[in-house]
Coordinates of C-alpha atoms and ligand atoms in Angstrom, one line a residue:
M19 CA -19.2 -0.2 16.2
K20 CA -15.8 -1.0 14.9
R21 CA -15.9 -4.2 16.8
G22 CA -19.4 -4.9 15.9
K23 CA -18.4 -4.7 12.1
S24 CA -15.0 -7.1 12.8
R25 CA -17.5 -9.3 14.7
W26 CA -19.5 -9.6 11.4
K27 CA -16.3 -10.0 9.3
I28 CA -15.0 -13.1 11.9
A29 CA -18.5 -14.4 11.6
L30 CA -18.5 -14.3 7.8
L31 CA -15.2 -16.1 8.0
A32 CA -16.3 -18.8 10.2
A33 CA -19.2 -19.4 8.2
A34 CA -17.0 -19.5 4.8
L35 CA -14.5 -21.8 6.8
A36 CA -17.2 -23.8 8.2
F37 CA -19.1 -24.4 4.8
A38 CA -15.8 -25.0 2.9
P39 CA -15.9 -28.7 3.4
V40 CA -19.6 -29.0 2.1
V41 CA -18.6 -27.2 -1.1
G42 CA -15.8 -29.3 -1.4
L43 CA -17.6 -32.6 -0.7
N44 CA -20.0 -31.7 -3.5
L45 CA -17.3 -31.1 -5.9
L46 CA -15.3 -34.0 -5.2
L47 CA -19.0 -36.0 -5.5
W48 CA -19.3 -34.4 -9.0
L49 CA -15.9 -35.1 -9.9
H50 CA -16.4 -38.5 -8.9
I51 CA -19.4 -38.9 -10.7
S52 CA -18.0 -37.0 -13.9
A53 CA -14.9 -39.3 -14.0
N54 CA -16.5 -42.6 -13.0
G55 CA -19.7 -42.0 -15.1
G56 CA -18.0 -41.6 -18.2
A57 CA -15.7 -44.5 -17.8
D58 CA -18.9 -46.7 -16.5
I59 CA -20.8 -46.3 -19.8
E60 CA -17.8 -46.6 -22.0
E61 CA -17.4 -50.1 -20.6
A62 CA -21.2 -50.7 -20.8
S63 CA -22.1 -49.9 -24.2
A64 CA -18.4 -51.9 -25.3
S65 CA -19.9 -55.0 -23.3
M66 CA -23.3 -54.5 -24.9
L67 CA -22.0 -54.4 -28.1
R68 CA -20.1 -57.6 -27.8
L69 CA -23.1 -59.2 -26.8
A70 CA -24.8 -58.4 -29.6
E71 CA -22.0 -59.4 -31.9
R72 CA -21.8 -62.7 -30.2
N73 CA -25.4 -63.4 -30.8
L74 CA -25.2 -62.3 -34.3
D75 CA -22.2 -64.7 -34.8
D76 CA -24.4 -67.6 -33.7
A77 CA -27.0 -66.6 -35.9
M78 CA -24.4 -66.5 -39.0
T79 CA -22.6 -69.7 -38.0
Q80 CA -26.0 -71.6 -38.1
I81 CA -26.9 -70.2 -41.2
V82 CA -23.6 -71.0 -42.9
A83 CA -23.9 -74.6 -41.8
F84 CA -27.3 -74.9 -42.7
S85 CA -26.4 -73.5 -46.4
M86 CA -23.5 -75.5 -46.6
N87 CA -25.2 -78.8 -45.4
V88 CA -29.1 -79.1 -46.4
E89 CA -30.4 -78.8 -49.7
H90 CA -32.2 -75.8 -49.9
A91 CA -34.6 -75.9 -53.2
S92 CA -37.0 -78.3 -51.7
C93 CA -38.9 -77.9 -48.5
S94 CA -38.2 -81.7 -47.4
E95 CA -38.7 -82.7 -43.9
D96 CA -34.9 -82.5 -43.6
T97 CA -34.5 -78.9 -44.6
M98 CA -37.4 -78.1 -42.1
K99 CA -35.5 -79.9 -39.2
A100 CA -32.3 -78.4 -40.1
L101 CA -34.0 -75.0 -40.2
G102 CA -35.6 -75.7 -36.6
T103 CA -31.9 -76.8 -35.3
V104 CA -30.7 -73.2 -36.4
I105 CA -33.6 -71.8 -34.2
L106 CA -32.9 -74.1 -31.4
K107 CA -28.9 -73.6 -31.6
A108 CA -29.2 -69.4 -32.3
P109 CA -32.1 -68.8 -29.6
H110 CA -31.9 -65.0 -30.6
V111 CA -33.4 -66.0 -34.3
A112 CA -37.1 -65.7 -34.4
E113 CA -37.8 -66.9 -37.5
I114 CA -35.9 -68.6 -40.4
S115 CA -37.0 -69.3 -43.9
V116 CA -36.1 -70.3 -47.2
I117 CA -36.8 -67.7 -50.0
D118 CA -37.2 -68.8 -53.5
P119 CA -35.7 -66.5 -56.5
A120 CA -38.9 -64.7 -57.0
G121 CA -38.9 -63.5 -53.3
V122 CA -41.7 -65.7 -51.8
P123 CA -40.7 -67.5 -48.5
V124 CA -41.6 -70.9 -49.1
C125 CA -40.2 -72.9 -46.2
S126 CA -40.6 -72.2 -42.4
P127 CA -40.4 -74.3 -39.3
S128 CA -42.3 -71.6 -37.5
G129 CA -45.4 -71.7 -39.3
R130 CA -46.3 -69.4 -42.6
P131 CA -43.3 -67.1 -42.9
R132 CA -44.3 -63.3 -42.6
V133 CA -43.1 -61.0 -45.5
V134 CA -41.1 -58.3 -44.4
R135 CA -40.2 -55.0 -45.7
A136 CA -36.7 -53.4 -46.0
A137 CA -36.2 -50.4 -43.5
S138 CA -32.4 -50.2 -44.6
G139 CA -30.3 -51.2 -47.7
A140 CA -28.3 -54.7 -47.6
H141 CA -25.0 -54.4 -46.1
D142 CA -21.9 -56.4 -46.5
T143 CA -20.5 -58.5 -43.9
Q144 CA -17.1 -60.2 -43.5
N145 CA -18.9 -63.4 -45.4
P146 CA -19.5 -62.1 -48.9
N147 CA -22.6 -64.5 -49.2
L148 CA -24.2 -63.1 -45.9
K149 CA -26.0 -59.9 -45.9
F150 CA -26.9 -57.8 -43.3
A151 CA -30.1 -55.6 -43.2
V152 CA -32.7 -54.0 -41.2
V153 CA -36.7 -54.7 -41.9
D154 CA -40.0 -54.4 -40.5
F155 CA -43.1 -55.9 -40.9
G156 CA -44.7 -52.9 -42.3
S157 CA -47.8 -52.6 -40.1
E158 CA -46.2 -53.0 -36.7
R159 CA -44.4 -49.7 -36.7
G160 CA -41.4 -49.4 -34.4
Q161 CA -40.7 -52.8 -34.1
K162 CA -37.2 -53.2 -36.5
I163 CA -35.9 -56.6 -37.0
V164 CA -32.3 -57.4 -38.0
Q165 CA -32.3 -59.7 -41.4
L166 CA -29.3 -62.0 -41.8
L167 CA -29.8 -62.9 -45.5
W168 CA -27.6 -66.1 -47.0
Q169 CA -27.7 -65.8 -50.9
Y170 CA -27.2 -68.9 -52.9
P171 CA -26.0 -68.2 -56.5
D172 CA -29.1 -69.8 -57.9
G173 CA -31.1 -67.0 -56.6
W174 CA -32.5 -68.6 -53.7
N175 CA -31.9 -67.0 -49.9
V176 CA -32.1 -67.9 -46.4
S177 CA -33.7 -65.2 -44.5
A178 CA -33.2 -65.2 -40.4
L179 CA -35.0 -62.6 -38.5
I180 CA -33.6 -61.3 -35.3
P181 CA -36.1 -58.8 -33.6
G182 CA -33.7 -55.8 -32.6
E183 CA -34.7 -55.8 -29.0
R184 CA -33.2 -59.4 -28.6
L185 CA -29.8 -58.0 -29.5
L186 CA -30.0 -55.8 -26.5
P187 CA -29.3 -57.3 -23.0
A188 CA -31.8 -56.1 -20.3
L189 CA -28.8 -56.6 -17.7
V190 CA -25.1 -55.2 -18.0
V191 CA -22.6 -56.9 -16.2
G192 CA -20.6 -53.7 -15.2
R193 CA -19.8 -50.9 -12.7
L194 CA -22.7 -48.9 -14.1
Q195 CA -24.5 -47.3 -11.2
A196 CA -27.3 -45.0 -12.3
D197 CA -30.2 -46.1 -14.8
F198 CA -29.4 -46.0 -18.4
V199 CA -30.9 -46.1 -21.9
S200 CA -29.1 -48.2 -24.4
R201 CA -30.2 -47.8 -28.1
L202 CA -29.2 -50.0 -31.0
S203 CA -28.9 -48.3 -34.4
L204 CA -27.4 -49.0 -37.7
A205 CA -23.5 -47.6 -38.0
D206 CA -25.2 -44.6 -40.0
G207 CA -27.9 -44.0 -36.8
T208 CA -30.6 -45.7 -38.3
F209 CA -32.7 -46.7 -34.9
I210 CA -33.2 -50.3 -34.5
A211 CA -34.2 -50.8 -30.8
G212 CA -33.8 -49.4 -27.6
K213 CA -34.4 -50.3 -23.9
L214 CA -34.5 -48.9 -20.6
S215 CA -32.5 -50.2 -17.5
R216 CA -35.6 -49.7 -15.4
S217 CA -39.0 -49.5 -17.2
D218 CA -40.7 -46.9 -15.4
M219 CA -37.4 -44.5 -15.4
S220 CA -37.9 -40.9 -17.2
V221 CA -36.0 -40.3 -20.2
E222 CA -37.0 -36.7 -20.4
G223 CA -34.6 -33.9 -20.7
A224 CA -30.7 -33.7 -21.2
S225 CA -28.2 -36.9 -21.0
A226 CA -25.6 -36.6 -18.3
F227 CA -23.4 -38.8 -20.1
E228 CA -23.6 -40.5 -23.6
E229 CA -21.3 -43.1 -25.0
R230 CA -21.3 -45.0 -28.5
T231 CA -19.6 -47.9 -29.7
I232 CA -19.5 -49.0 -33.4
S233 CA -18.8 -52.7 -34.4
N234 CA -16.3 -53.5 -36.9
R235 CA -17.9 -56.6 -37.7
Y236 CA -21.4 -55.6 -38.4
P237 CA -22.8 -52.2 -39.5
L238 CA -24.1 -51.7 -36.0
G239 CA -23.6 -49.3 -33.0
I240 CA -24.9 -49.4 -29.5
T241 CA -25.2 -46.2 -27.6
V242 CA -25.6 -45.9 -23.8
S243 CA -27.0 -42.8 -22.2
V244 CA -27.6 -41.5 -18.4
P245 CA -30.4 -39.2 -18.6
S246 CA -30.0 -36.3 -15.8
A247 CA -32.9 -37.1 -14.1
A248 CA -31.5 -40.9 -13.8
L249 CA -28.3 -39.9 -12.4
W250 CA -29.9 -37.3 -10.1
D251 CA -32.1 -40.2 -8.8
N252 CA -29.3 -42.4 -8.2
Y253 CA -26.9 -40.1 -6.4
R254 CA -29.7 -37.9 -4.9
Q255 CA -29.4 -39.9 -1.6
L256 CA -25.4 -39.7 -1.3
F257 CA -25.9 -35.8 -2.3
L258 CA -28.6 -35.4 0.5
L259 CA -26.9 -37.4 2.9
G260 CA -23.8 -36.0 2.5
N261 CA -24.9 -32.1 2.5
A262 CA -26.8 -32.8 5.3
G263 CA -24.2 -34.1 7.4
G264 CA -21.8 -31.3 6.0
V265 CA -24.4 -28.4 7.0
A266 CA -24.8 -30.0 10.2
L267 CA -21.2 -30.2 11.1
A268 CA -20.8 -26.6 9.5
F269 CA -23.5 -25.6 11.7
L270 CA -22.1 -27.2 14.9
S271 CA -18.9 -25.6 14.3
I272 CA -20.3 -22.0 14.0
V273 CA -22.2 -22.5 17.0
G274 CA -19.0 -23.6 18.4
A275 CA -17.0 -20.7 17.3
L276 CA -19.7 -18.4 18.3
A277 CA -19.5 -19.8 22.0
V278 CA -15.9 -19.3 22.2
S279 CA -15.9 -16.0 20.6
R280 CA -18.4 -15.0 23.4
Q281 CA -16.4 -16.4 25.9
M282 CA -13.4 -14.3 24.7
E283 CA -15.8 -11.4 24.7
G284 CA -16.4 -11.5 28.3
P285 CA -13.5 -9.7 29.4
V286 CA -13.4 -7.3 26.2
R287 CA -16.5 -6.0 27.1
D288 CA -15.7 -6.0 30.6
I289 CA -13.2 -3.5 29.5
E290 CA -15.4 -1.6 27.6
N291 CA -17.6 -1.3 30.2
S292 CA -14.6 0.3 32.6
I293 CA -13.7 2.4 29.8
R294 CA -17.6 4.0 29.4
R295 CA -17.9 4.5 33.3
G296 CA -14.5 6.1 33.4
D297 CA -12.8 3.3 35.9
F298 CA -9.3 4.0 34.1
I299 CA -7.9 6.7 35.8
P300 CA -4.3 8.3 36.1
Y301 CA -2.0 7.7 39.2
Y302 CA 1.1 9.9 39.1
Q303 CA 4.4 9.0 40.3
P304 CA 6.8 11.6 41.1
I305 CA 10.1 12.1 39.6
M306 CA 12.6 14.2 41.4
C307 CA 16.0 16.0 41.1
I308 CA 18.1 13.9 43.5
R309 CA 20.7 17.1 43.3
T310 CA 18.3 19.8 44.2
G311 CA 15.5 17.8 46.1
R312 CA 13.1 19.7 43.4
L313 CA 10.2 17.9 42.0
L314 CA 10.9 17.3 38.3
G315 CA 7.4 15.8 37.3
C316 CA 5.5 12.5 37.0
E317 CA 4.8 9.6 35.2
V318 CA 1.5 8.7 34.7
L319 CA 0.5 5.0 35.7
V320 CA -2.9 3.7 35.0
R321 CA -4.9 2.1 37.3
R322 CA -8.4 0.7 37.0
R323 CA -11.1 0.9 39.7
R324 CA -12.9 -1.7 40.7
G325 CA -15.8 -1.0 43.1
D326 CA -13.7 0.0 46.0
A327 CA -10.4 -1.5 44.9
I328 CA -7.7 -0.1 42.4
E329 CA -6.1 -2.5 40.3
G330 CA -3.0 -2.3 38.8
P331 CA -1.9 -2.4 34.9
A332 CA -0.4 -5.8 35.1
T333 CA -3.8 -7.7 34.9
F334 CA -5.2 -5.8 31.9
I335 CA -2.5 -4.0 30.0
P336 CA -1.6 -7.3 28.1
M337 CA -5.0 -8.0 27.0
V338 CA -6.0 -4.2 25.9
E339 CA -2.6 -4.0 24.1
A340 CA -4.1 -7.4 22.3
T341 CA -7.4 -6.0 21.8
G342 CA -6.4 -2.6 20.7
Q343 CA -8.3 -0.7 23.5
I344 CA -5.1 0.5 24.8
F345 CA -5.4 3.2 22.3
E346 CA -8.7 4.7 23.7
I347 CA -7.5 4.0 27.3
T348 CA -4.1 6.3 26.5
R349 CA -6.3 9.2 24.9
L350 CA -8.8 8.9 27.9
L351 CA -5.7 9.1 30.4
M352 CA -3.9 11.7 28.4
A353 CA -7.3 13.7 28.4
S354 CA -7.8 13.2 32.5
A355 CA -4.2 14.1 33.2
R356 CA -4.4 17.2 31.1
D357 CA -7.4 18.4 32.9
E358 CA -6.3 17.2 36.4
L359 CA -2.6 18.8 36.1
G360 CA -3.5 21.5 33.9
P361 CA -4.1 24.6 36.2
I362 CA -1.2 23.6 38.3
Y363 CA 1.1 22.9 35.5
A364 CA 0.3 25.8 33.6
V365 CA 1.9 28.1 36.5
R366 CA 5.0 25.4 36.8
P367 CA 6.1 25.1 33.3
H368 CA 9.3 23.1 34.3
L369 CA 7.2 20.2 35.3
K370 CA 6.8 17.5 33.0
V371 CA 4.3 14.3 32.7
S372 CA 5.1 11.0 31.0
F373 CA 2.9 8.6 29.7
N374 CA 3.7 5.0 28.7
L375 CA 2.9 4.3 25.1
V376 CA 3.1 0.7 23.3
A377 CA 4.8 -0.6 20.4
D378 CA 1.8 -0.2 18.6
H379 CA 1.3 3.4 18.7
F380 CA 4.7 3.6 16.7
S381 CA 3.6 1.9 14.0
N382 CA 0.4 4.4 13.2
A383 CA 0.6 8.2 12.8
R384 CA -2.9 8.6 14.6
V385 CA -1.0 9.0 17.8
V386 CA 0.4 12.2 16.4
E387 CA -2.9 13.2 15.8
D388 CA -4.2 12.5 19.1
V389 CA -1.5 14.3 21.2
E390 CA -1.7 17.2 19.1
E391 CA -5.6 17.3 19.2
I392 CA -5.3 16.6 23.3
F393 CA -2.8 19.0 24.0
T394 CA -3.2 21.8 21.7
G395 CA -4.3 25.0 23.5
A396 CA -4.4 23.1 26.8
Q397 CA -2.8 24.6 29.8
L398 CA -0.8 21.5 30.1
K399 CA 1.5 22.6 27.4
L400 CA 2.9 19.9 24.5
S401 CA 6.5 21.0 25.6
Q402 CA 5.4 19.5 28.9
V403 CA 4.5 16.1 27.8
V404 CA 6.9 13.2 27.6
L405 CA 6.2 9.9 26.1
E406 CA 7.8 6.8 26.9
V407 CA 8.3 3.5 24.5
T408 CA 9.7 0.5 26.2
E409 CA 12.8 -1.1 25.2
R410 CA 11.0 -4.7 26.7
H411 CA 9.3 -5.1 23.5
P412 CA 10.6 -4.9 20.2
L413 CA 8.9 -2.1 18.0
P414 CA 7.9 -3.9 14.8
N415 CA 8.8 -1.4 12.1
L416 CA 11.6 0.8 13.4
S417 CA 11.7 3.2 10.4
A418 CA 8.1 4.0 10.8
A419 CA 8.5 4.7 14.3
R420 CA 11.5 7.0 13.8
V421 CA 9.1 9.1 11.3
I422 CA 6.4 9.0 14.1
I423 CA 8.9 10.1 16.9
A424 CA 10.2 13.1 14.8
R425 CA 6.8 14.3 14.0
L426 CA 5.9 14.1 17.6
Q427 CA 9.2 15.8 18.6
E428 CA 8.2 18.6 16.1
L429 CA 5.1 19.0 18.2
G430 CA 7.5 20.2 21.0
V431 CA 6.7 16.4 22.9
R432 CA 9.8 14.6 24.5
I433 CA 10.4 10.9 24.1
A434 CA 11.7 8.7 26.5
L435 CA 13.1 5.0 26.2
D436 CA 11.6 3.0 29.1
D437 CA 13.4 0.2 30.6
V438 CA 16.6 0.8 29.5
G439 CA 18.9 -2.1 30.0
T440 CA 16.2 -5.2 29.8
G441 CA 15.4 -4.9 26.1
H442 CA 15.6 -5.9 22.7
G443 CA 16.6 -2.5 21.2
G444 CA 19.9 -2.3 23.2
L445 CA 21.9 1.1 22.6
S446 CA 21.6 1.2 19.1
Y447 CA 17.5 2.1 19.8
L448 CA 18.7 5.6 21.6
L449 CA 20.7 6.2 18.2
K450 CA 18.3 5.2 15.8
L451 CA 14.8 6.3 17.6
G452 CA 16.5 9.6 18.6
V453 CA 14.9 9.8 21.9
D454 CA 15.2 12.6 24.4
Q455 CA 15.5 10.6 27.7
M456 CA 16.4 7.3 29.0
K457 CA 14.8 5.8 32.0
M458 CA 17.0 2.9 33.2
D459 CA 15.1 -0.1 34.5
K460 CA 14.9 -0.9 38.1
M461 CA 17.0 -4.0 37.9
F462 CA 20.1 -1.9 37.7
V463 CA 19.2 0.1 41.0
D464 CA 18.3 -3.0 42.6
A465 CA 22.0 -4.3 41.9
I466 CA 23.5 -1.3 43.9
G467 CA 25.7 -2.4 46.7
T468 CA 25.3 -5.9 45.6
D469 CA 26.4 -6.7 41.9
R470 CA 29.4 -5.0 40.7
Y471 CA 28.9 -5.7 37.2
S472 CA 25.3 -4.0 37.3
T473 CA 26.8 -0.9 38.6
A474 CA 29.4 -0.9 36.2
I475 CA 26.4 -0.8 33.5
I476 CA 25.0 2.0 35.5
D477 CA 28.1 3.9 34.9
T478 CA 28.0 3.0 31.1
L479 CA 24.5 4.4 30.6
V480 CA 25.2 7.3 32.5
K481 CA 28.1 8.3 30.3
L482 CA 26.3 7.4 27.3
A483 CA 23.6 9.8 28.0
A484 CA 25.9 12.3 29.0
D485 CA 27.5 11.8 25.7
L486 CA 24.5 11.8 23.7
N487 CA 23.1 14.8 25.8
I488 CA 20.0 12.6 26.7
E489 CA 18.4 13.2 29.9
F490 CA 18.7 10.3 32.3
V491 CA 16.3 9.1 34.9
A492 CA 16.9 6.3 37.1
E493 CA 13.6 4.1 38.0
G494 CA 12.8 2.1 41.1
V495 CA 14.9 3.9 43.6
E496 CA 13.8 2.6 47.2
T497 CA 16.6 3.6 49.6
F498 CA 18.7 6.3 50.5
E499 CA 21.9 4.3 49.8
Q500 CA 20.8 4.1 46.4
I501 CA 20.1 8.0 45.8
A502 CA 23.7 8.5 47.4
Y503 CA 25.2 6.1 45.0
L504 CA 23.3 7.7 42.1
K505 CA 24.1 11.2 43.0
E506 CA 27.8 10.4 43.2
R507 CA 27.7 9.0 39.5
G508 CA 26.1 12.1 38.5
V509 CA 22.5 11.0 38.1
D510 CA 20.4 13.8 38.5
A511 CA 16.5 12.3 38.1
A512 CA 15.2 9.6 40.0
Q513 CA 11.9 7.7 40.4
G514 CA 10.8 5.4 43.0
Y515 CA 9.1 4.3 46.4
V516 CA 11.8 6.1 48.4
F517 CA 10.2 9.4 47.1
S518 CA 6.5 8.2 46.8
P519 CA 4.5 5.6 45.1
P520 CA 2.1 6.3 42.0
L521 CA -0.5 8.7 43.5
P522 CA -4.2 9.4 43.2
G523 CA -4.6 12.9 41.0
P524 CA -5.8 14.9 44.1
L525 CA -2.7 13.3 46.7
F526 CA -0.1 14.5 43.4
L527 CA -1.4 18.0 43.6
E528 CA -1.1 18.3 47.2
L529 CA 2.7 17.1 46.9
I530 CA 3.2 19.6 44.3
R531 CA 1.8 22.3 46.3
T532 CA 4.0 21.2 49.0
V533 CA 7.1 20.7 47.3
D534 CA 6.8 23.3 44.8
P535 CA 5.1 26.2 45.8
V536 CA 4.9 28.6 43.3
S537 CA 6.1 31.3 45.6
S538 CA 9.5 30.4 46.0
R539 CA 10.5 30.5 42.3
V540 CA 8.4 33.5 41.1
P541 CA 9.5 36.9 41.5
E542 CA 7.7 39.1 44.6
R543 CA 6.1 41.4 42.1
V544 CA 4.4 38.7 39.8
K545 CA 3.8 36.2 43.2
K546 CA 0.5 37.8 43.9
A547 CA -0.9 37.8 40.2
I548 CA 0.1 34.4 39.7
R549 CA -1.2 33.0 42.9
G550 CA -4.7 34.7 42.2
A551 CA -4.9 32.9 38.8
A552 CA -3.8 29.7 39.9
A553 CA -6.6 29.8 42.6
D554 CA -8.9 30.8 40.2
V555 CA -8.1 27.6 38.0
E556 CA -7.6 25.2 40.9
A557 CA -11.1 26.4 42.3
A558 CA -12.6 25.6 38.9
Ligands
C2E30 P1 6.9 1.0 34.2 O1 6.4 2.2 32.9 O2 8.4 0.8 34.1 O3 6.3 1.8 35.3 C1 6.9 1.6 36.4 C2 6.5 0.5 37.3 O4 7.3 0.3 38.5 C3 5.2 1.0 38.0 O5 4.3 -0.1 38.2 C4 5.5 1.7 39.5 O6 4.6 1.6 40.2 C5 6.6 0.7 39.7 N1 7.5 1.6 40.4 C6 7.8 2.7 40.5 N2 8.9 3.1 41.4 C7 8.9 2.0 42.2 C8 9.9 0.9 43.0 O7 10.7 1.8 44.0 N3 10.0 -0.2 43.6 C9 9.0 -1.2 42.6 N4 8.9 -2.3 43.1 N5 8.2 -0.4 41.8 C10 8.1 0.7 41.5 P2 3.0 -0.2 37.6 O8 2.2 1.1 38.0 O9 2.2 -1.4 38.3 O10 2.9 -0.4 36.2 C11 3.6 -1.6 35.5 C12 3.7 -1.4 34.1 O11 2.8 -1.2 33.7 C13 4.7 0.0 33.5 O12 5.9 -0.2 33.8 C14 4.3 0.1 32.4 O13 4.9 -0.9 31.3 C15 2.7 -0.5 32.4 N6 1.7 0.8 32.4 C16 1.3 1.3 33.6 N7 0.6 2.5 33.2 C17 0.7 2.3 31.7 C18 -0.1 3.0 30.8 O14 -0.9 3.9 31.2 N8 -0.1 2.7 29.7 C19 0.8 1.8 29.2 N9 1.2 1.5 27.8 N10 1.4 1.0 30.1 C20 1.3 1.4 31.4
CA31 CA1 7.0 3.7 32.1
CA32 CA1 10.1 1.5 33.2

């Protein structure tokens, strides 16, 4: 259940991680478009305006040349020819005519000049004789024309008409990638002409970008805008391709992550099955008093049933520690030992049973609740329980560990420091953690008779334990020579193959009955009663 939830969390995290590049890609694309789009249309509207200005300049130059050099008041052949030259040299001019003081067009090379109607007031240009206005033909709605009007002092005029559309180029040289709309208007906003970069494009809806440039020589402005629809059309392929690629990649990485997590799940599920089937079982290794030869208790060492075989902890302890399954396994071992040893320990209150805990047990007070729950009211008393913490791996949080140890001790449980001499804690651990027992690592026992430095350390540790009033246990005792040496140094308690390997429950129970019969320490008058009670519970 708990693991199911965490799998979901992992899956969500993986999805978020996998899709992050897709989100990033879209963000980048959008940033790119908005940064470049704005700059591009700014450039486009400026260059369009430059073109329009140049065309107006051409027309103006031709008109000025005409008015300076040609007799305007008569519509002679020369006048006609000169007017034709204007159109030739300024091809954007559609019509040119000389207009008499009454406002009647009298002379035009392109046939009868058409009468125009003012659509705007007359604006000044840089030349005081030349006026700029927008006109139309009255009937043809929408078709607006720019009129350049040269005014002679005698009331005559020369009028050049340039259709607004001719001032807007169809093609813009620039980096503009999306389709766009260009609009020519007077500086005051009066519409003159508009053009679409693609005739069938849709200009419905809002503009994504819009830029207007105003001329400082003519009362004109050009607005370029990119409709959102056109922008989407333009980048659609890029967006679709980029996103399809990104999503495919994200999908692949999720599939990959799931495959990896499933592979890792194999052993985890395997452990879960073992837990469910009750395949983690306690083995018990006796701890003896080497002074009196009496049994002091045992250490619980976990074993895993694998069909007919029995597996030692080395193959699975590191993994179950990493997955957190060690907590459940420890609880199961405690409950099994309680049930298995309870009846026989109930009548031998001097016997102890040690359990191995891991560093993580000492960073969460849950272990206190577990121990209390498992042993309160049980035949195996809290005062018979010893909990071992190894010195081999450092405790992540010493002060939390100190609090948890103190609370366990309040329950009546004893705390042992395991593997003393191997570890990270050093002797300061003993003092800081306030343990009740130290278990000297096997390597010092191994050195007996071979290495005088290690034996000097044994002396130091034994003395330290005595000074601190801490119980001392020698681990991994394999020979009688080692027993003799330890005994000579004042060591009382020892554990090792010389006495017994870790035993399965029934064998250990038999060993207890053999080496520690109730009758040997119980007064004759209660012997009978206890034996009766013990037989009852053992039978149960
Ligand atoms: P440990 O706590 O130091 O346990 C002592 C180990 O030394 C045990 O190995 C024991 O079988 C072995 N041993 C005892 N006497 C002798 C001896 O005379 N000679 C030799 N060569 N070995 C001896 P085991 O059972 O394989 O356990 C190895 C380690 O796995 C333990 O070291 C302990 O750290 C861990 N472990 C075992 N059971 C549990 C458990 O229930 N919970 C946790 N957290 N760790 C456990
Ligand atoms: Ca141990
Ligand atoms: Ca040990």
